[in-house]
Amino acid sequence: MKILFIGDIFASPGRRIVAEHLQQIISDEHIDLAIANAENSAGGFGVTPNVAQELFSFGLDVLTTGNHVWDKREVYDYLNREPRLLRPGNYAASLPGTGLYMGKARNGVQYAVMNLQGRVHLPPIECPFRKADELLASIPADVKVKFLDFHAEVTSEKIALGWYLDGRITGMVGTHTHIPTGDARVLPKGTAYQTDCGMTGPYDSVIGVEKDTVIQRFLTQLPMRFEAAKNMVELHAVIITLDETTGRATAIQPYAISEE
Amino acid sequence: MKILFIGDIFASPGRRIVAEHLQQIISDEHIDLAIANAENSAGGFGVTPNVAQELFSFGLDVLTTGNHVWDKREVYDYLNREPRLLRPGNYAASLPGTGLYMGKARNGVQYAVMNLQGRVHLPPIECPFRKADELLASIPADVKVKFLDFHAEVTSEKIALGWYLDGRITGMVGTHTHIPTGDARVLPKGTAYQTDCGMTGPYDSVIGVEKDTVIQRFLTQLPMRFEAAKNMVELHAVIITLDETTGRATAIQPYAISEE
Amino acid sequence: MKILFIGDIFASPGRRIVAEHLQQIISDEHIDLAIANAENSAGGFGVTPNVAQELFSFGLDVLTTGNHVWDKREVYDYLNREPRLLRPGNYAASLPGTGLYMGKARNGVQYAVMNLQGRVHLPPIECPFRKADELLASIPADVKVKFLDFHAEVTSEKIALGWYLDGRITGMVGTHTHIPTGDARVLPKGTAYQTDCGMTGPYDSVIGVEKDTVIQRFLTQLPMRFEAAKNMVELHAVIITLDETTGRATAIQPYAISEE
Amino acid sequence: MKILFIGDIFASPGRRIVAEHLQQIISDEHIDLAIANAENSAGGFGVTPNVAQELFSFGLDVLTTGNHVWDKREVYDYLNREPRLLRPGNYAASLPGTGLYMGKARNGVQYAVMNLQGRVHLPPIECPFRKADELLASIPADVKVKFLDFHAEVTSEKIALGWYLDGRITGMVGTHTHIPTGDARVLPKGTAYQTDCGMTGPYDSVIGVEKDTVIQRFLTQLPMRFEAAKNMVELHAVIITLDETTGRATAIQPYAISEE
Ligand SMILES: [Fe+2]
Ligand SMILES: [Fe+2]
Ligand SMILES: [Fe+2]
Ligand SMILES: [Fe+2]
Ligand SMILES: [Fe+2]
Ligand SMILES: [Fe+2]
Ligand SMILES: [Fe+2]
Ligand SMILES: [Fe+2]
């Protein structure tokens, strides 16, 4: 069985490249479950109900997010109505949405998708390590396939959580830095791991944003209004192959499409 | 002409894998200039004169560093005596050492190696963008081959500096996160770029450190004494191919050795 | 009824000025309950069992702490044995010690002392607002006198918690910045409040530390070993007057002793 | 000779209390030079040309600012046209405005007002210690009266700069935390010092902002739109008495007006 995970879809260029290629990837690669991080899918900042529905219509089964999920107020209600759109589960329980979705893949296998967020150089929400324990405890024993999008800034927090969960989930892929890492591997106890999936969007940019503005911000340290960039669009994903009887991963492979 | 850059050499496992493979890589890959980041080469924290000399004895031509260069006091004097050991050039001018070394490669071509450090989630030293301008202005016009190790935490600062320097240097490779990124490319104006080279050291770890201790630190938020890990040793490097008459890069390739 | 709270006692100069004046203050000011923050009482960094016992022997009834409580390993066991030595209650429950002590004051009135820590520019521990709710829920209804030391960096987090608890506790005094604030007031619903109590220790210093070293650190951004300063010793405290039948504060007054 | 410095004027409540009291204070206290921090004077976030002109019309001689000075774009040009409106001098030289103004006080004595910003938990601009040296070197020797508003977050950076400048300037008062500190003193070599002046604005708030919103932000960690609060308006200032023949301070006194 195979899971496809697509990294932070950034603005309309990111949505377009997904629209153009997703069905082909699913078919060519025999994907049973297609997940994507949508925290930047609406203009680069957040996600709206319309944008989420557009992404589901392309064939994505579950959407994860991260710190930017709160950027657009109109999504707050929708988070309560649409269980397939996750927000990091370790934000306060009083907030809309949850960090866990369980469903059935195209091949009929039950799966759980989780979404958590790091706390190093990010808001001090609940402990992602303990929240991972808690989410896992709430998943029925017969659900073997468990995937986590861990949205975090620093490599140490991501790898530490990877080791913490090794053997307990099928795969963990990081998001948020918008640059793919080259460290895909199946950890010794069977959890597929990659520190960051990388952004799906315009790479003629600084992590999606029009690059001259960001350079000016570094030079002046002034607040700036950021605009989404447009060119050098790439799709970055990982494909995890797993044994659905045990939930253990057998392979993890980065998967990228570059338009130029 | 080809430049080899090896990412943060971590403790004795990192030094050993370099010792065992460097001469072979230089010979197989026709390397003309071999550079490595040594900020973690002494027990994981800093570099000593003895350790630097050991690294030079393996065949490394220039050593760069980062925030950990100040960990061992015995290296302060040595930084003034050994121009081939760099520290980030945008620390205060009153500190020992510099961020620029110029020499002649094995093929007789003159080169400049630069070392700068980011300021996002790192100490507020001088502006790396302006310091890059300043260092470049101090390099004679006939020195075409210019390499920069930009030691920084966040992807945005690294890519922004890459774009800022595109066409003005041969290559920029990032260090500090200890995880290789999968984004090696030659930018449109001829600068080879990779966000992070990745650590050369034990990957059965959290960025080099014994992993159970780091997990405990995340769970408790307590100060902890870190020990270097030992297993799953890997060497991570990039090889940049360039035209020495113009200094422009023509290719950049990640290069890795895994002991298992 | 009156509560005396003494701010961060710093190293031996801080302990000495408390030793010399505490009994006099208790007697002159008719203090019924004497509390002090001891996080810097052992050489400026942490607290040891011996130092805590010395402080109790001066006449202090309860000791609170903060982020530095974990500096000395020998205090970890002691935190479990000595309930009058608190650590911020919103560190992980698995750690030694707690953030709540209940006892009887000199006048026979029952009291609760709480200790919490902020998360802005400090480790991302549990939410201090929710932990305050939780601690308050665990205090029997007949305990009316409730004091909180909120150890935090930024003014916004401190004042926000003050407003959050107004009318629910007798008094909240902040610690950690080592500078007394001039904003003592009884909030509208009866909670005495001061953003920071200020350090009890050497003010010929940068927040207790030998000042030339700290200036060098700001100039160089290098790691430095800090030594406790010695001169211009001052004691900073607040005295809260309250109605023990309701637990409401009627007055709050800064109290300082300067040796020169 | 006497200098009045008024802390961060916050929104219209802050401007109003200054309008109502400034002339009286100047006359009662025999003030020769009246300075105020205006970074929050326009709705709590930044300052506009109109608001600055209104503040000058009340009788303020020089306005300092801080990180919020860049909030309103319409002030950028004005910073170049109005030398009496300062911005922290250690932002990039390419930005509008400067951090130094020299003029003649009501009593005919020449003075210099400086404005710098800290870098701990604030943007990594130029070193405030070195920039202070540089500004001081640019002031003619016959200008003896030198005042600095150091806009910074943490107490350590503020006190360290105070000690660094002791005997070299008449007075340094901190701003930015919006809470007055109770540590006014003349340092041993003659520099008047107070860590923070405190906000001039609504104290029924969290540092000027409507308090329920801020409490919600701490509980949820979500981005929030802040509105200026309105009630419990207070004016916080310090008055420095000095010998104009030497520029040394002889006294520093907090000065506050509370409307209720
Ligand atoms: Fe993202
Ligand atoms: Fe993100
Ligand atoms: Fe490193
Ligand atoms: Fe580093
Ligand atoms: Fe302290
Ligand atoms: Fe502290
Ligand atoms: Fe302010
Ligand atoms: Fe400010």
mmCIF file with all atom_site columns, N, CA and C in Angstrom, chain C residues 119 121 129-130 153-157 159 163 177 179-183 185 203 205-207 211 218-219 221 232 234, chain D residues 119 121 129-130 153-157 159 163 177 179-183 185 203-207 211 218-219 221 232 234:
data_model
loop_
_atom_site.group_PDB
_atom_site.id
_atom_site.type_symbol
_atom_site.label_atom_id
_atom_site.label_alt_id
_atom_site.label_comp_id
_atom_site.label_asym_id
_atom_site.label_entity_id
_atom_site.label_seq_id
_atom_site.pdbx_PDB_ins_code
_atom_site.Cartn_x
_atom_site.Cartn_y
_atom_site.Cartn_z
_atom_site.occupancy
_atom_site.B_iso_or_equiv
_atom_site.pdbx_formal_charge
_atom_site.auth_seq_id
_atom_site.auth_comp_id
_atom_site.auth_asym_id
_atom_site.auth_atom_id
_atom_site.pdbx_PDB_model_num
ATOM 1   N N  . ARG C 1 119 ? 5.824  31.868 29.421 1.00 0.00 ? 119 ARG C N  1
ATOM 2   C CA . ARG C 1 119 ? 6.364  31.122 28.275 1.00 0.00 ? 119 ARG C CA 1
ATOM 3   C C  . ARG C 1 119 ? 6.897  32.032 27.168 1.00 0.00 ? 119 ARG C C  1
ATOM 4   N N  . HIS C 1 121 ? 9.587  34.041 25.545 1.00 0.00 ? 121 HIS C N  1
ATOM 5   C CA . HIS C 1 121 ? 11.053 34.075 25.670 1.00 0.00 ? 121 HIS C CA 1
ATOM 6   C C  . HIS C 1 121 ? 11.552 33.224 26.828 1.00 0.00 ? 121 HIS C C  1
ATOM 7   N N  . PHE C 1 129 ? -1.904 30.124 32.294 1.00 0.00 ? 129 PHE C N  1
ATOM 8   C CA . PHE C 1 129 ? -3.273 30.569 32.585 1.00 0.00 ? 129 PHE C CA 1
ATOM 9   C C  . PHE C 1 129 ? -4.122 29.367 32.995 1.00 0.00 ? 129 PHE C C  1
ATOM 10  N N  . ARG C 1 130 ? -4.044 28.308 32.207 1.00 0.00 ? 130 ARG C N  1
ATOM 11  C CA . ARG C 1 130 ? -4.835 27.115 32.533 1.00 0.00 ? 130 ARG C CA 1
ATOM 12  C C  . ARG C 1 130 ? -4.318 26.437 33.798 1.00 0.00 ? 130 ARG C C  1
ATOM 13  N N  . GLU C 1 153 ? 9.122  36.835 31.813 1.00 0.00 ? 153 GLU C N  1
ATOM 14  C CA . GLU C 1 153 ? 9.989  37.852 31.212 1.00 0.00 ? 153 GLU C CA 1
ATOM 15  C C  . GLU C 1 153 ? 9.238  39.120 30.818 1.00 0.00 ? 153 GLU C C  1
ATOM 16  N N  . VAL C 1 154 ? 8.182  38.958 29.996 1.00 0.00 ? 154 VAL C N  1
ATOM 17  C CA . VAL C 1 154 ? 7.615  40.167 29.401 1.00 0.00 ? 154 VAL C CA 1
ATOM 18  C C  . VAL C 1 154 ? 6.436  40.705 30.203 1.00 0.00 ? 154 VAL C C  1
ATOM 19  N N  . THR C 1 155 ? 6.309  42.016 30.163 1.00 0.00 ? 155 THR C N  1
ATOM 20  C CA . THR C 1 155 ? 5.268  42.693 30.925 1.00 0.00 ? 155 THR C CA 1
ATOM 21  C C  . THR C 1 155 ? 3.883  42.258 30.472 1.00 0.00 ? 155 THR C C  1
ATOM 22  N N  . SER C 1 156 ? 3.686  42.025 29.170 1.00 0.00 ? 156 SER C N  1
ATOM 23  C CA . SER C 1 156 ? 2.340  41.722 28.686 1.00 0.00 ? 156 SER C CA 1
ATOM 24  C C  . SER C 1 156 ? 1.816  40.420 29.287 1.00 0.00 ? 156 SER C C  1
ATOM 25  N N  . GLU C 1 157 ? 2.666  39.403 29.368 1.00 0.00 ? 157 GLU C N  1
ATOM 26  C CA . GLU C 1 157 ? 2.211  38.126 29.909 1.00 0.00 ? 157 GLU C CA 1
ATOM 27  C C  . GLU C 1 157 ? 1.881  38.247 31.399 1.00 0.00 ? 157 GLU C C  1
ATOM 28  N N  . ILE C 1 159 ? 0.960  41.075 33.121 1.00 0.00 ? 159 ILE C N  1
ATOM 29  C CA . ILE C 1 159 ? -0.254 41.851 33.381 1.00 0.00 ? 159 ILE C CA 1
ATOM 30  C C  . ILE C 1 159 ? -1.492 41.070 32.936 1.00 0.00 ? 159 ILE C C  1
ATOM 31  N N  . TRP C 1 163 ? -4.722 40.324 35.321 1.00 0.00 ? 163 TRP C N  1
ATOM 32  C CA . TRP C 1 163 ? -6.139 40.605 35.043 1.00 0.00 ? 163 TRP C CA 1
ATOM 33  C C  . TRP C 1 163 ? -6.969 39.319 35.051 1.00 0.00 ? 163 TRP C C  1
ATOM 34  N N  . THR C 1 177 ? 12.825 39.409 36.124 1.00 0.00 ? 177 THR C N  1
ATOM 35  C CA . THR C 1 177 ? 13.587 40.458 35.434 1.00 0.00 ? 177 THR C CA 1
ATOM 36  C C  . THR C 1 177 ? 14.636 41.093 36.334 1.00 0.00 ? 177 THR C C  1
ATOM 37  N N  . ILE C 1 179 ? 14.480 43.566 38.232 1.00 0.00 ? 179 ILE C N  1
ATOM 38  C CA . ILE C 1 179 ? 14.313 45.012 38.419 1.00 0.00 ? 179 ILE C CA 1
ATOM 39  C C  . ILE C 1 179 ? 12.906 45.258 38.961 1.00 0.00 ? 179 ILE C C  1
ATOM 40  N N  . PRO C 1 180 ? 12.792 45.982 40.068 1.00 0.00 ? 180 PRO C N  1
ATOM 41  C CA . PRO C 1 180 ? 11.450 46.233 40.605 1.00 0.00 ? 180 PRO C CA 1
ATOM 42  C C  . PRO C 1 180 ? 10.678 47.161 39.678 1.00 0.00 ? 180 PRO C C  1
ATOM 43  N N  . THR C 1 181 ? 9.391  46.880 39.503 1.00 0.00 ? 181 THR C N  1
ATOM 44  C CA . THR C 1 181 ? 8.561  47.805 38.753 1.00 0.00 ? 181 THR C CA 1
ATOM 45  C C  . THR C 1 181 ? 7.820  48.716 39.725 1.00 0.00 ? 181 THR C C  1
ATOM 46  N N  . GLY C 1 182 ? 7.430  49.855 39.224 1.00 0.00 ? 182 GLY C N  1
ATOM 47  C CA . GLY C 1 182 ? 6.793  50.855 40.077 1.00 0.00 ? 182 GLY C CA 1
ATOM 48  C C  . GLY C 1 182 ? 5.292  50.887 39.871 1.00 0.00 ? 182 GLY C C  1
ATOM 49  N N  . ASP C 1 183 ? 4.685  49.724 39.712 1.00 0.00 ? 183 ASP C N  1
ATOM 50  C CA . ASP C 1 183 ? 3.262  49.687 39.364 1.00 0.00 ? 183 ASP C CA 1
ATOM 51  C C  . ASP C 1 183 ? 2.418  48.914 40.366 1.00 0.00 ? 183 ASP C C  1
ATOM 52  N N  . ARG C 1 185 ? -0.364 47.922 42.632 1.00 0.00 ? 185 ARG C N  1
ATOM 53  C CA . ARG C 1 185 ? -1.731 48.426 42.810 1.00 0.00 ? 185 ARG C CA 1
ATOM 54  C C  . ARG C 1 185 ? -2.642 47.250 43.173 1.00 0.00 ? 185 ARG C C  1
ATOM 55  N N  . TYR C 1 203 ? 23.333 45.302 43.246 1.00 0.00 ? 203 TYR C N  1
ATOM 56  C CA . TYR C 1 203 ? 22.882 46.121 42.115 1.00 0.00 ? 203 TYR C CA 1
ATOM 57  C C  . TYR C 1 203 ? 24.043 46.803 41.377 1.00 0.00 ? 203 TYR C C  1
ATOM 58  N N  . SER C 1 205 ? 25.858 45.800 39.191 1.00 0.00 ? 205 SER C N  1
ATOM 59  C CA . SER C 1 205 ? 25.842 44.558 38.425 1.00 0.00 ? 205 SER C CA 1
ATOM 60  C C  . SER C 1 205 ? 24.882 44.719 37.262 1.00 0.00 ? 205 SER C C  1
ATOM 61  N N  . VAL C 1 206 ? 24.830 43.711 36.411 1.00 0.00 ? 206 VAL C N  1
ATOM 62  C CA . VAL C 1 206 ? 23.738 43.601 35.450 1.00 0.00 ? 206 VAL C CA 1
ATOM 63  C C  . VAL C 1 206 ? 22.873 42.444 35.932 1.00 0.00 ? 206 VAL C C  1
ATOM 64  N N  . ILE C 1 207 ? 21.751 42.775 36.503 1.00 0.00 ? 207 ILE C N  1
ATOM 65  C CA . ILE C 1 207 ? 20.799 41.836 37.119 1.00 0.00 ? 207 ILE C CA 1
ATOM 66  C C  . ILE C 1 207 ? 21.496 40.770 37.977 1.00 0.00 ? 207 ILE C C  1
ATOM 67  N N  . LYS C 1 211 ? 29.266 43.155 36.086 1.00 0.00 ? 211 LYS C N  1
ATOM 68  C CA . LYS C 1 211 ? 28.781 43.904 34.932 1.00 0.00 ? 211 LYS C CA 1
ATOM 69  C C  . LYS C 1 211 ? 29.724 43.954 33.745 1.00 0.00 ? 211 LYS C C  1
ATOM 70  N N  . PHE C 1 218 ? 27.579 41.499 25.428 1.00 0.00 ? 218 PHE C N  1
ATOM 71  C CA . PHE C 1 218 ? 26.767 42.255 24.473 1.00 0.00 ? 218 PHE C CA 1
ATOM 72  C C  . PHE C 1 218 ? 27.632 42.751 23.305 1.00 0.00 ? 218 PHE C C  1
ATOM 73  N N  . LEU C 1 219 ? 28.865 43.104 23.583 1.00 0.00 ? 219 LEU C N  1
ATOM 74  C CA . LEU C 1 219 ? 29.734 43.617 22.512 1.00 0.00 ? 219 LEU C CA 1
ATOM 75  C C  . LEU C 1 219 ? 30.210 42.515 21.571 1.00 0.00 ? 219 LEU C C  1
ATOM 76  N N  . GLN C 1 221 ? 28.843 39.059 21.579 1.00 0.00 ? 221 GLN C N  1
ATOM 77  C CA . GLN C 1 221 ? 27.865 37.984 21.352 1.00 0.00 ? 221 GLN C CA 1
ATOM 78  C C  . GLN C 1 221 ? 28.457 36.604 21.600 1.00 0.00 ? 221 GLN C C  1
ATOM 79  N N  . MET C 1 232 ? 26.649 47.199 46.298 1.00 0.00 ? 232 MET C N  1
ATOM 80  C CA . MET C 1 232 ? 25.378 47.913 46.208 1.00 0.00 ? 232 MET C CA 1
ATOM 81  C C  . MET C 1 232 ? 24.208 46.953 46.469 1.00 0.00 ? 232 MET C C  1
ATOM 82  N N  . GLU C 1 234 ? 20.912 45.400 47.750 1.00 0.00 ? 234 GLU C N  1
ATOM 83  C CA . GLU C 1 234 ? 19.589 45.899 48.106 1.00 0.00 ? 234 GLU C CA 1
ATOM 84  C C  . GLU C 1 234 ? 18.614 44.734 48.291 1.00 0.00 ? 234 GLU C C  1
ATOM 85  N N  . ARG D 1 119 ? 18.464 44.739 20.994 1.00 0.00 ? 119 ARG D N  1
ATOM 86  C CA . ARG D 1 119 ? 18.383 43.653 20.017 1.00 0.00 ? 119 ARG D CA 1
ATOM 87  C C  . ARG D 1 119 ? 17.959 42.333 20.627 1.00 0.00 ? 119 ARG D C  1
ATOM 88  N N  . HIS D 1 121 ? 15.369 39.867 21.738 1.00 0.00 ? 121 HIS D N  1
ATOM 89  C CA . HIS D 1 121 ? 13.938 39.682 21.446 1.00 0.00 ? 121 HIS D CA 1
ATOM 90  C C  . HIS D 1 121 ? 13.366 40.846 20.636 1.00 0.00 ? 121 HIS D C  1
ATOM 91  N N  . PHE D 1 129 ? 25.475 49.404 21.512 1.00 0.00 ? 129 PHE D N  1
ATOM 92  C CA . PHE D 1 129 ? 26.616 49.881 22.298 1.00 0.00 ? 129 PHE D CA 1
ATOM 93  C C  . PHE D 1 129 ? 27.575 50.664 21.390 1.00 0.00 ? 129 PHE D C  1
ATOM 94  N N  . ARG D 1 130 ? 27.903 50.056 20.252 1.00 0.00 ? 130 ARG D N  1
ATOM 95  C CA . ARG D 1 130 ? 28.823 50.736 19.324 1.00 0.00 ? 130 ARG D CA 1
ATOM 96  C C  . ARG D 1 130 ? 28.166 51.959 18.700 1.00 0.00 ? 130 ARG D C  1
ATOM 97  N N  . GLU D 1 153 ? 13.755 45.537 25.292 1.00 0.00 ? 153 GLU D N  1
ATOM 98  C CA . GLU D 1 153 ? 12.874 44.605 25.996 1.00 0.00 ? 153 GLU D CA 1
ATOM 99  C C  . GLU D 1 153 ? 13.429 44.174 27.344 1.00 0.00 ? 153 GLU D C  1
ATOM 100 N N  . VAL D 1 154 ? 14.645 43.624 27.357 1.00 0.00 ? 154 VAL D N  1
ATOM 101 C CA . VAL D 1 154 ? 15.088 42.953 28.585 1.00 0.00 ? 154 VAL D CA 1
ATOM 102 C C  . VAL D 1 154 ? 15.901 43.887 29.476 1.00 0.00 ? 154 VAL D C  1
ATOM 103 N N  . THR D 1 155 ? 15.749 43.648 30.766 1.00 0.00 ? 155 THR D N  1
ATOM 104 C CA . THR D 1 155 ? 16.421 44.493 31.753 1.00 0.00 ? 155 THR D CA 1
ATOM 105 C C  . THR D 1 155 ? 17.941 44.411 31.607 1.00 0.00 ? 155 THR D C  1
ATOM 106 N N  . SER D 1 156 ? 18.478 43.234 31.280 1.00 0.00 ? 156 SER D N  1
ATOM 107 C CA . SER D 1 156 ? 19.942 43.094 31.243 1.00 0.00 ? 156 SER D CA 1
ATOM 108 C C  . SER D 1 156 ? 20.562 43.999 30.191 1.00 0.00 ? 156 SER D C  1
ATOM 109 N N  . GLU D 1 157 ? 19.936 44.077 29.017 1.00 0.00 ? 157 GLU D N  1
ATOM 110 C CA . GLU D 1 157 ? 20.513 44.904 27.959 1.00 0.00 ? 157 GLU D CA 1
ATOM 111 C C  . GLU D 1 157 ? 20.441 46.385 28.324 1.00 0.00 ? 157 GLU D C  1
ATOM 112 N N  . ILE D 1 159 ? 20.325 47.785 31.472 1.00 0.00 ? 159 ILE D N  1
ATOM 113 C CA . ILE D 1 159 ? 21.258 48.151 32.542 1.00 0.00 ? 159 ILE D CA 1
ATOM 114 C C  . ILE D 1 159 ? 22.693 48.094 32.034 1.00 0.00 ? 159 ILE D C  1
ATOM 115 N N  . TRP D 1 163 ? 25.351 51.191 32.387 1.00 0.00 ? 163 TRP D N  1
ATOM 116 C CA . TRP D 1 163 ? 26.706 51.161 32.962 1.00 0.00 ? 163 TRP D CA 1
ATOM 117 C C  . TRP D 1 163 ? 27.748 51.555 31.916 1.00 0.00 ? 163 TRP D C  1
ATOM 118 N N  . THR D 1 177 ? 8.684  48.510 27.399 1.00 0.00 ? 177 THR D N  1
ATOM 119 C CA . THR D 1 177 ? 7.921  47.498 28.148 1.00 0.00 ? 177 THR D CA 1
ATOM 120 C C  . THR D 1 177 ? 6.577  48.040 28.615 1.00 0.00 ? 177 THR D C  1
ATOM 121 N N  . ILE D 1 179 ? 5.759  49.489 31.259 1.00 0.00 ? 179 ILE D N  1
ATOM 122 C CA . ILE D 1 179 ? 5.583  49.459 32.717 1.00 0.00 ? 179 ILE D CA 1
ATOM 123 C C  . ILE D 1 179 ? 6.738  50.236 33.356 1.00 0.00 ? 179 ILE D C  1
ATOM 124 N N  . PRO D 1 180 ? 6.436  51.206 34.207 1.00 0.00 ? 180 PRO D N  1
ATOM 125 C CA . PRO D 1 180 ? 7.526  51.954 34.831 1.00 0.00 ? 180 PRO D CA 1
ATOM 126 C C  . PRO D 1 180 ? 8.294  51.071 35.806 1.00 0.00 ? 180 PRO D C  1
ATOM 127 N N  . THR D 1 181 ? 9.619  51.209 35.808 1.00 0.00 ? 181 THR D N  1
ATOM 128 C CA . THR D 1 181 ? 10.402 50.494 36.812 1.00 0.00 ? 181 THR D CA 1
ATOM 129 C C  . THR D 1 181 ? 10.672 51.433 37.974 1.00 0.00 ? 181 THR D C  1
ATOM 130 N N  . GLY D 1 182 ? 10.926 50.836 39.117 1.00 0.00 ? 182 GLY D N  1
ATOM 131 C CA . GLY D 1 182 ? 11.114 51.617 40.337 1.00 0.00 ? 182 GLY D CA 1
ATOM 132 C C  . GLY D 1 182 ? 12.590 51.728 40.695 1.00 0.00 ? 182 GLY D C  1
ATOM 133 N N  . ASP D 1 183 ? 13.458 51.886 39.693 1.00 0.00 ? 183 ASP D N  1
ATOM 134 C CA . ASP D 1 183 ? 14.895 51.854 39.965 1.00 0.00 ? 183 ASP D CA 1
ATOM 135 C C  . ASP D 1 183 ? 15.620 53.123 39.532 1.00 0.00 ? 183 ASP D C  1
ATOM 136 N N  . ARG D 1 185 ? 17.914 56.042 39.521 1.00 0.00 ? 185 ARG D N  1
ATOM 137 C CA . ARG D 1 185 ? 19.063 56.413 40.354 1.00 0.00 ? 185 ARG D CA 1
ATOM 138 C C  . ARG D 1 185 ? 20.093 57.153 39.491 1.00 0.00 ? 185 ARG D C  1
ATOM 139 N N  . TYR D 1 203 ? -4.185 52.210 31.417 1.00 0.00 ? 203 TYR D N  1
ATOM 140 C CA . TYR D 1 203 ? -3.661 51.080 32.184 1.00 0.00 ? 203 TYR D CA 1
ATOM 141 C C  . TYR D 1 203 ? -4.722 50.007 32.480 1.00 0.00 ? 203 TYR D C  1
ATOM 142 N N  . ASP D 1 204 ? -5.949 50.256 32.117 1.00 0.00 ? 204 ASP D N  1
ATOM 143 C CA . ASP D 1 204 ? -6.986 49.212 32.193 1.00 0.00 ? 204 ASP D CA 1
ATOM 144 C C  . ASP D 1 204 ? -6.841 48.374 30.920 1.00 0.00 ? 204 ASP D C  1
ATOM 145 N N  . SER D 1 205 ? -5.714 47.710 30.811 1.00 0.00 ? 205 SER D N  1
ATOM 146 C CA . SER D 1 205 ? -5.264 47.173 29.528 1.00 0.00 ? 205 SER D CA 1
ATOM 147 C C  . SER D 1 205 ? -4.107 46.228 29.775 1.00 0.00 ? 205 SER D C  1
ATOM 148 N N  . VAL D 1 206 ? -3.660 45.580 28.710 1.00 0.00 ? 206 VAL D N  1
ATOM 149 C CA . VAL D 1 206 ? -2.368 44.889 28.750 1.00 0.00 ? 206 VAL D CA 1
ATOM 150 C C  . VAL D 1 206 ? -1.415 45.721 27.897 1.00 0.00 ? 206 VAL D C  1
ATOM 151 N N  . ILE D 1 207 ? -0.559 46.472 28.567 1.00 0.00 ? 207 ILE D N  1
ATOM 152 C CA . ILE D 1 207 ? 0.390  47.413 27.947 1.00 0.00 ? 207 ILE D CA 1
ATOM 153 C C  . ILE D 1 207 ? -0.265 48.268 26.853 1.00 0.00 ? 207 ILE D C  1
ATOM 154 N N  . LYS D 1 211 ? -7.669 44.469 27.104 1.00 0.00 ? 211 LYS D N  1
ATOM 155 C CA . LYS D 1 211 ? -7.090 43.329 27.809 1.00 0.00 ? 211 LYS D CA 1
ATOM 156 C C  . LYS D 1 211 ? -7.719 41.975 27.489 1.00 0.00 ? 211 LYS D C  1
ATOM 157 N N  . PHE D 1 218 ? -3.210 34.818 24.655 1.00 0.00 ? 218 PHE D N  1
ATOM 158 C CA . PHE D 1 218 ? -2.367 33.926 25.459 1.00 0.00 ? 218 PHE D CA 1
ATOM 159 C C  . PHE D 1 218 ? -3.012 32.545 25.593 1.00 0.00 ? 218 PHE D C  1
ATOM 160 N N  . LEU D 1 219 ? -4.335 32.494 25.675 1.00 0.00 ? 219 LEU D N  1
ATOM 161 C CA . LEU D 1 219 ? -5.012 31.202 25.835 1.00 0.00 ? 219 LEU D CA 1
ATOM 162 C C  . LEU D 1 219 ? -5.017 30.381 24.546 1.00 0.00 ? 219 LEU D C  1
ATOM 163 N N  . GLN D 1 221 ? -3.021 31.256 21.549 1.00 0.00 ? 221 GLN D N  1
ATOM 164 C CA . GLN D 1 221 ? -1.815 31.402 20.721 1.00 0.00 ? 221 GLN D CA 1
ATOM 165 C C  . GLN D 1 221 ? -2.163 31.745 19.273 1.00 0.00 ? 221 GLN D C  1
ATOM 166 N N  . MET D 1 232 ? -8.450 54.147 32.797 1.00 0.00 ? 232 MET D N  1
ATOM 167 C CA . MET D 1 232 ? -7.360 54.201 33.783 1.00 0.00 ? 232 MET D CA 1
ATOM 168 C C  . MET D 1 232 ? -6.121 54.856 33.161 1.00 0.00 ? 232 MET D C  1
ATOM 169 N N  . GLU D 1 234 ? -2.984 57.031 32.610 1.00 0.00 ? 234 GLU D N  1
ATOM 170 C CA . GLU D 1 234 ? -1.920 57.568 33.449 1.00 0.00 ? 234 GLU D CA 1
ATOM 171 C C  . GLU D 1 234 ? -0.807 58.149 32.584 1.00 0.00 ? 234 GLU D C  1
#
